[in-house]
Structure formats: structure tokens, C-alpha cells
Amino acid sequence: QVQLVESGGGLVQAGGSLTLSCVASGRTFTSYAMGWFRQAPGKEREFVAGTSWGGGSTYYANYADSVKGRFTTSRDNAKNTTVYLRMNSLKPEDTAVYYCAAVLGPPTAWGRLETYDYWGQGTQVTVSS
């Protein structure tokens, strides 16, 4: 059974940092693209960041313009793939439920929800001003 479980959300002041984790289990996720999305109240779910396998030990990262330079995604492919989202210089507009998602192979479209086959349950991030 495939599972994606996010953790690490919480309440932080503007300018602070948080690191989210997503543990993927149920199969080998080495060659899966792993994405991070977020959904604020009343808004559509949007792409934040992702990594895709480039062969061997190479992974490529992709970021939404709104988080470039502030967020970093990385992954650890030991036993169970764990994907991280390090969020620095947080802003109130970063407040949302953050989700991780997975799809086998390079994503055809990073930002399309339909691209991904598996989703986590989400973790709340709240940034106070």
C-alpha cells in the first residue's frame, strides 16, 4: 500500500523557517518525481516545488516563482524515500496546507494536479505577521 505522510507543519512568525518532511512508503520511490503543493483557504491547490530523477544519483529540482530563493526541496532515498521542503523567510502568504505528491518518472507538467498518482494528507503551515 502506497503511503505519503507529511509532517513538520506548525505556527511560525514571519521571517522564520520550517522544514516539512514527507515519507513515502509502499514501493521504491527512487525514480519517482516528488512534488510539494499547497492550498490556502479559498484558493486552488498550487505547485510549490518538486524533484525528479535524472538517472543515477542525479535529481533535478523545480520551484514556483513565488518560493524561489526561499524554499529548498531535497530527498533521501534510503529505505523509504523521504522528501524535505526547507522553507526560509516565511511570509504570511505562505500560510496553507502543504501536500506532497508522487508520480513515476519525470512529470509531464509539474503544476498539474492530474500529473500525480499519489498524495499525502497534508500538514498545516501558519505564518503569523
Coordinates of N, CA and C in Angstrom, one line a residue:
Q1 N 0.8 -1.2 0.0 CA 0.0 0.0 0.0 C 0.9 1.2 0.0
V2 N 0.7 2.1 -1.0 CA 1.4 3.3 -1.1 C 0.9 4.4 -0.1
Q3 N 1.9 4.9 0.6 CA 1.5 6.0 1.6 C 2.5 7.1 1.5
L4 N 2.0 8.3 1.5 CA 2.8 9.5 1.7 C 2.3 10.2 2.9
V5 N 3.2 10.5 3.8 CA 2.9 11.1 5.1 C 3.7 12.3 5.4
E6 N 3.1 13.4 5.4 CA 3.8 14.7 5.7 C 3.8 15.0 7.2
S7 N 4.8 15.7 7.6 CA 4.9 16.2 8.9 C 5.8 17.5 9.0
G8 N 5.8 18.1 10.1 CA 6.7 19.3 10.3 C 6.0 20.6 10.2
G9 N 4.7 20.6 9.9 CA 4.0 21.9 9.9 C 3.8 22.5 11.3
G10 N 3.4 23.7 11.3 CA 3.2 24.4 12.6 C 3.0 25.9 12.4
L11 N 3.1 26.6 13.5 CA 2.9 28.0 13.5 C 4.3 28.7 13.7
V12 N 4.6 29.6 12.8 CA 5.9 30.3 12.8 C 5.6 31.8 12.5
Q13 N 6.5 32.6 13.1 CA 6.4 34.1 12.8 C 7.0 34.4 11.4
A14 N 6.5 35.4 10.8 CA 7.1 35.9 9.5 C 8.6 36.0 9.7
G15 N 9.3 35.6 8.6 CA 10.7 35.6 8.6 C 11.4 34.4 9.2
G16 N 10.6 33.5 9.8 CA 11.1 32.3 10.3 C 11.2 31.2 9.3
S17 N 11.5 30.0 9.8 CA 11.8 28.8 9.0 C 11.1 27.6 9.5
L18 N 10.8 26.7 8.6 CA 10.2 25.4 8.9 C 10.7 24.4 7.9
T19 N 10.8 23.2 8.3 CA 11.2 22.1 7.4 C 10.1 21.0 7.4
L20 N 9.5 20.8 6.3 CA 8.5 19.8 6.2 C 9.1 18.5 5.7
S21 N 8.6 17.4 6.1 CA 9.0 16.1 5.6 C 7.9 15.3 5.1
C22 N 8.2 14.5 4.1 CA 7.2 13.6 3.5 C 7.9 12.2 3.4
V23 N 7.3 11.2 4.1 CA 7.9 9.9 4.0 C 7.0 9.1 3.0
A24 N 7.6 8.5 2.0 CA 6.9 7.7 1.0 C 7.2 6.2 1.3
S25 N 6.2 5.4 1.4 CA 6.4 4.0 1.6 C 5.4 3.2 0.7
G26 N 5.7 1.9 0.6 CA 4.9 1.0 -0.1 C 5.5 0.6 -1.4
R27 N 6.5 1.2 -1.9 CA 7.3 0.8 -3.1 C 8.6 1.6 -3.1
T28 N 9.4 1.4 -4.1 CA 10.7 2.1 -4.2 C 10.4 3.4 -5.0
F29 N 10.7 4.5 -4.4 CA 10.4 5.8 -5.0 C 11.6 6.5 -5.6
T30 N 12.7 5.7 -5.8 CA 13.9 6.3 -6.3 C 13.6 7.1 -7.6
S31 N 12.9 6.4 -8.5 CA 12.7 7.0 -9.8 C 11.4 7.8 -9.9
Y32 N 10.8 8.1 -8.8 CA 9.5 8.9 -8.8 C 9.9 10.3 -8.7
A33 N 9.1 11.2 -9.4 CA 9.1 12.6 -9.1 C 8.3 12.9 -7.9
M34 N 8.8 13.7 -7.0 CA 8.1 14.1 -5.8 C 7.8 15.6 -5.8
G35 N 6.6 15.9 -5.6 CA 6.2 17.3 -5.7 C 5.6 17.8 -4.3
W36 N 5.7 19.1 -4.1 CA 5.1 19.8 -3.0 C 4.1 20.7 -3.5
F37 N 2.9 20.7 -3.0 CA 1.8 21.6 -3.3 C 1.3 22.3 -2.0
R38 N 0.6 23.3 -2.2 CA -0.1 24.0 -1.0 C -1.4 24.5 -1.4
Q39 N -2.3 24.6 -0.4 CA -3.6 25.1 -0.7 C -4.0 26.0 0.5
A40 N -4.2 27.3 0.2 CA -4.7 28.2 1.2 C -6.2 28.2 1.2
P41 N -6.8 28.7 2.3 CA -8.3 28.7 2.3 C -8.9 29.5 1.2
G42 N -9.8 29.0 0.5 CA -10.5 29.7 -0.6 C -9.7 29.7 -1.9
K43 N -8.6 29.1 -1.9 CA -7.7 29.1 -3.1 C -7.5 27.7 -3.7
E44 N -7.1 27.6 -4.9 CA -6.8 26.4 -5.5 C -5.4 25.8 -5.1
R45 N -5.3 24.5 -5.1 CA -4.0 23.9 -4.8 C -3.0 24.3 -5.8
E46 N -1.8 24.7 -5.4 CA -0.8 25.2 -6.3 C 0.5 24.5 -6.1
F47 N 1.3 24.4 -7.2 CA 2.6 23.7 -7.1 C 3.6 24.7 -6.4
V48 N 4.4 24.0 -5.5 CA 5.4 24.8 -4.8 C 6.8 24.4 -5.2
A49 N 7.1 23.1 -5.2 CA 8.5 22.6 -5.6 C 8.4 21.1 -5.9
G50 N 9.5 20.6 -6.5 CA 9.5 19.2 -6.8 C 10.9 18.8 -7.2
T51 N 11.1 17.4 -7.1 CA 12.3 16.9 -7.6 C 12.0 15.7 -8.5
S52 N 12.8 15.5 -9.5 CA 12.6 14.4 -10.5 C 14.0 13.7 -10.7
W53 N 13.9 12.5 -11.0 CA 15.1 11.6 -11.1 C 15.7 11.9 -12.5
G54 N 17.0 12.1 -12.5 CA 17.7 12.4 -13.7 C 18.7 11.2 -14.1
G55 N 18.5 10.1 -13.4 CA 19.4 8.9 -13.7 C 20.5 8.9 -12.7
G56 N 20.9 7.7 -12.4 CA 22.0 7.5 -11.4 C 21.6 8.2 -10.1
S57 N 22.5 9.0 -9.6 CA 22.2 9.7 -8.3 C 21.8 11.2 -8.6
T58 N 21.4 11.5 -9.8 CA 21.1 12.9 -10.2 C 19.6 13.2 -10.0
Y59 N 19.3 14.2 -9.3 CA 17.9 14.7 -9.2 C 17.9 16.2 -9.6
Y60 N 16.8 16.5 -10.2 CA 16.6 17.9 -10.6 C 15.5 18.5 -9.7
A61 N 15.6 19.8 -9.5 CA 14.6 20.5 -8.6 C 13.9 21.5 -9.5
N62 N 12.7 21.8 -9.1 CA 11.9 22.8 -9.8 C 11.1 23.5 -8.8
Y63 N 11.0 24.9 -9.0 CA 10.3 25.7 -7.9 C 9.3 26.7 -8.6
A64 N 8.3 26.9 -7.9 CA 7.4 28.0 -8.3 C 8.1 29.3 -8.1
D65 N 7.8 30.3 -8.9 CA 8.5 31.6 -8.8 C 8.3 32.2 -7.4
S66 N 7.1 32.0 -6.8 CA 6.8 32.6 -5.5 C 7.7 32.1 -4.4
V67 N 8.4 31.0 -4.6 CA 9.2 30.5 -3.5 C 10.7 30.4 -3.8
K68 N 11.0 30.7 -5.1 CA 12.5 30.6 -5.5 C 13.3 31.4 -4.6
G69 N 14.4 30.9 -4.2 CA 15.4 31.6 -3.3 C 15.0 31.5 -1.8
R70 N 13.8 31.0 -1.5 CA 13.4 30.9 -0.1 C 13.2 29.4 0.3
F71 N 12.7 28.6 -0.6 CA 12.4 27.2 -0.3 C 13.4 26.3 -1.0
T72 N 13.7 25.2 -0.4 CA 14.6 24.2 -1.0 C 14.0 22.8 -0.8
T73 N 13.9 22.0 -1.8 CA 13.4 20.7 -1.7 C 14.6 19.7 -1.9
S74 N 14.6 18.7 -1.1 CA 15.7 17.6 -1.2 C 15.0 16.3 -0.9
R75 N 15.8 15.2 -1.1 CA 15.2 13.9 -0.8 C 16.3 13.0 -0.4
D76 N 15.9 12.0 0.4 CA 16.8 10.9 0.9 C 16.1 9.6 0.5
N77 N 16.9 8.9 -0.4 CA 16.3 7.7 -1.0 C 16.7 6.4 -0.2
A78 N 17.1 6.5 1.0 CA 17.4 5.4 1.8 C 16.1 4.7 2.1
K79 N 16.1 3.4 2.5 CA 15.0 2.5 2.7 C 13.6 3.1 2.3
N80 N 13.1 4.1 2.9 CA 11.9 4.8 2.4 C 12.3 6.2 2.0
T81 N 11.8 6.5 0.8 CA 12.2 7.9 0.4 C 11.6 8.9 1.3
T82 N 12.4 9.8 1.7 CA 11.9 11.0 2.5 C 12.2 12.2 1.7
V83 N 11.2 13.0 1.5 CA 11.4 14.3 0.8 C 11.2 15.4 1.8
Y84 N 12.0 16.4 1.6 CA 12.0 17.6 2.5 C 11.7 18.9 1.8
L85 N 11.1 19.8 2.5 CA 10.9 21.1 2.0 C 11.3 22.1 3.1
R86 N 12.5 22.7 2.8 CA 13.0 23.6 3.8 C 12.5 25.0 3.4
M87 N 11.8 25.6 4.3 CA 11.1 26.9 4.0 C 11.8 28.0 4.9
N88 N 12.4 29.0 4.2 CA 13.1 30.1 4.9 C 12.3 31.4 4.6
S89 N 12.6 32.4 5.4 CA 12.0 33.7 5.1 C 10.5 33.6 4.9
L90 N 9.8 32.9 5.7 CA 8.4 32.7 5.5 C 7.6 34.0 5.6
K91 N 6.5 34.0 4.8 CA 5.7 35.2 4.8 C 4.2 34.7 5.1
P92 N 3.4 35.6 5.6 CA 2.0 35.3 5.9 C 1.3 34.6 4.7
E93 N 1.7 35.0 3.5 CA 1.0 34.4 2.3 C 1.5 33.0 2.0
D94 N 2.4 32.5 2.8 CA 2.8 31.1 2.7 C 1.9 30.2 3.5
T95 N 1.0 30.8 4.3 CA 0.1 30.0 5.1 C -0.8 29.2 4.2
A96 N -0.8 27.9 4.5 CA -1.6 26.9 3.7 C -1.4 25.5 4.3
V97 N -2.2 24.6 3.7 CA -2.0 23.2 4.0 C -1.0 22.8 2.9
Y98 N 0.1 22.1 3.3 CA 1.1 21.7 2.3 C 1.0 20.2 2.1
Y99 N 1.0 19.8 0.8 CA 0.9 18.4 0.5 C 2.1 17.9 -0.3
C100 N 2.4 16.6 -0.2 CA 3.4 16.1 -1.1 C 2.7 15.1 -2.0
A101 N 3.3 14.9 -3.2 CA 2.7 14.1 -4.2 C 3.7 13.3 -4.9
A102 N 3.4 12.2 -5.6 CA 4.4 11.4 -6.3 C 3.8 10.9 -7.6
V103 N 4.7 10.8 -8.6 CA 4.4 10.2 -9.9 C 5.6 9.5 -10.4
L104 N 5.5 8.3 -11.0 CA 6.6 7.6 -11.6 C 7.2 8.3 -12.8
G105 N 8.5 8.5 -12.8 CA 9.1 9.2 -13.9 C 9.1 10.7 -13.9
P106 N 9.6 11.3 -14.9 CA 9.6 12.8 -14.9 C 8.1 13.3 -15.1
P107 N 7.7 14.3 -14.4 CA 6.3 14.8 -14.5 C 6.2 15.4 -15.9
T108 N 5.0 15.2 -16.5 CA 4.7 15.8 -17.8 C 4.4 17.3 -17.6
A109 N 3.9 17.6 -16.4 CA 3.6 19.0 -16.1 C 3.6 19.2 -14.6
W110 N 4.6 19.8 -14.1 CA 4.9 19.9 -12.6 C 3.6 20.4 -11.9
G111 N 3.0 21.4 -12.5 CA 1.9 22.1 -11.8 C 0.5 21.6 -11.9
R112 N 0.4 20.5 -12.7 CA -1.0 20.0 -12.8 C -1.2 18.9 -11.8
L113 N -2.3 19.0 -11.1 CA -2.6 18.0 -10.1 C -2.8 16.6 -10.7
E114 N -3.3 16.6 -11.9 CA -3.6 15.3 -12.5 C -2.3 14.5 -12.9
T115 N -1.2 15.2 -12.8 CA 0.1 14.6 -13.1 C 0.4 13.5 -12.1
Y116 N 0.0 13.7 -10.9 CA 0.5 12.9 -9.8 C -0.5 11.8 -9.4
D117 N 0.1 10.6 -9.1 CA -0.8 9.5 -8.8 C -1.0 9.3 -7.3
Y118 N -0.2 9.8 -6.4 CA -0.3 9.6 -5.0 C -0.2 11.0 -4.3
W119 N -0.9 11.1 -3.2 CA -1.0 12.3 -2.4 C -0.9 12.0 -0.9
G120 N -0.3 12.9 -0.2 CA -0.4 12.8 1.3 C -1.6 13.5 1.8
Q121 N -1.7 13.5 3.1 CA -2.9 14.0 3.7 C -2.8 15.5 4.1
G122 N -1.6 16.0 4.0 CA -1.3 17.4 4.2 C -0.9 17.8 5.6
T123 N -0.2 18.9 5.7 CA 0.2 19.4 7.0 C 0.1 20.9 7.0
Q124 N -0.5 21.5 8.1 CA -0.8 22.9 8.1 C 0.4 23.7 8.4
V125 N 0.6 24.8 7.7 CA 1.7 25.8 8.0 C 1.0 27.1 8.1
T126 N 1.2 27.7 9.3 CA 0.6 29.0 9.5 C 1.7 30.0 9.8
V127 N 1.8 31.1 9.1 CA 2.8 32.1 9.3 C 2.1 33.4 9.8
S128 N 2.5 33.8 11.0 CA 1.9 35.0 11.6 C 2.7 36.2 11.3
S129 N 2.0 37.4 11.1 CA 2.7 38.6 10.8 C 3.2 39.3 12.0

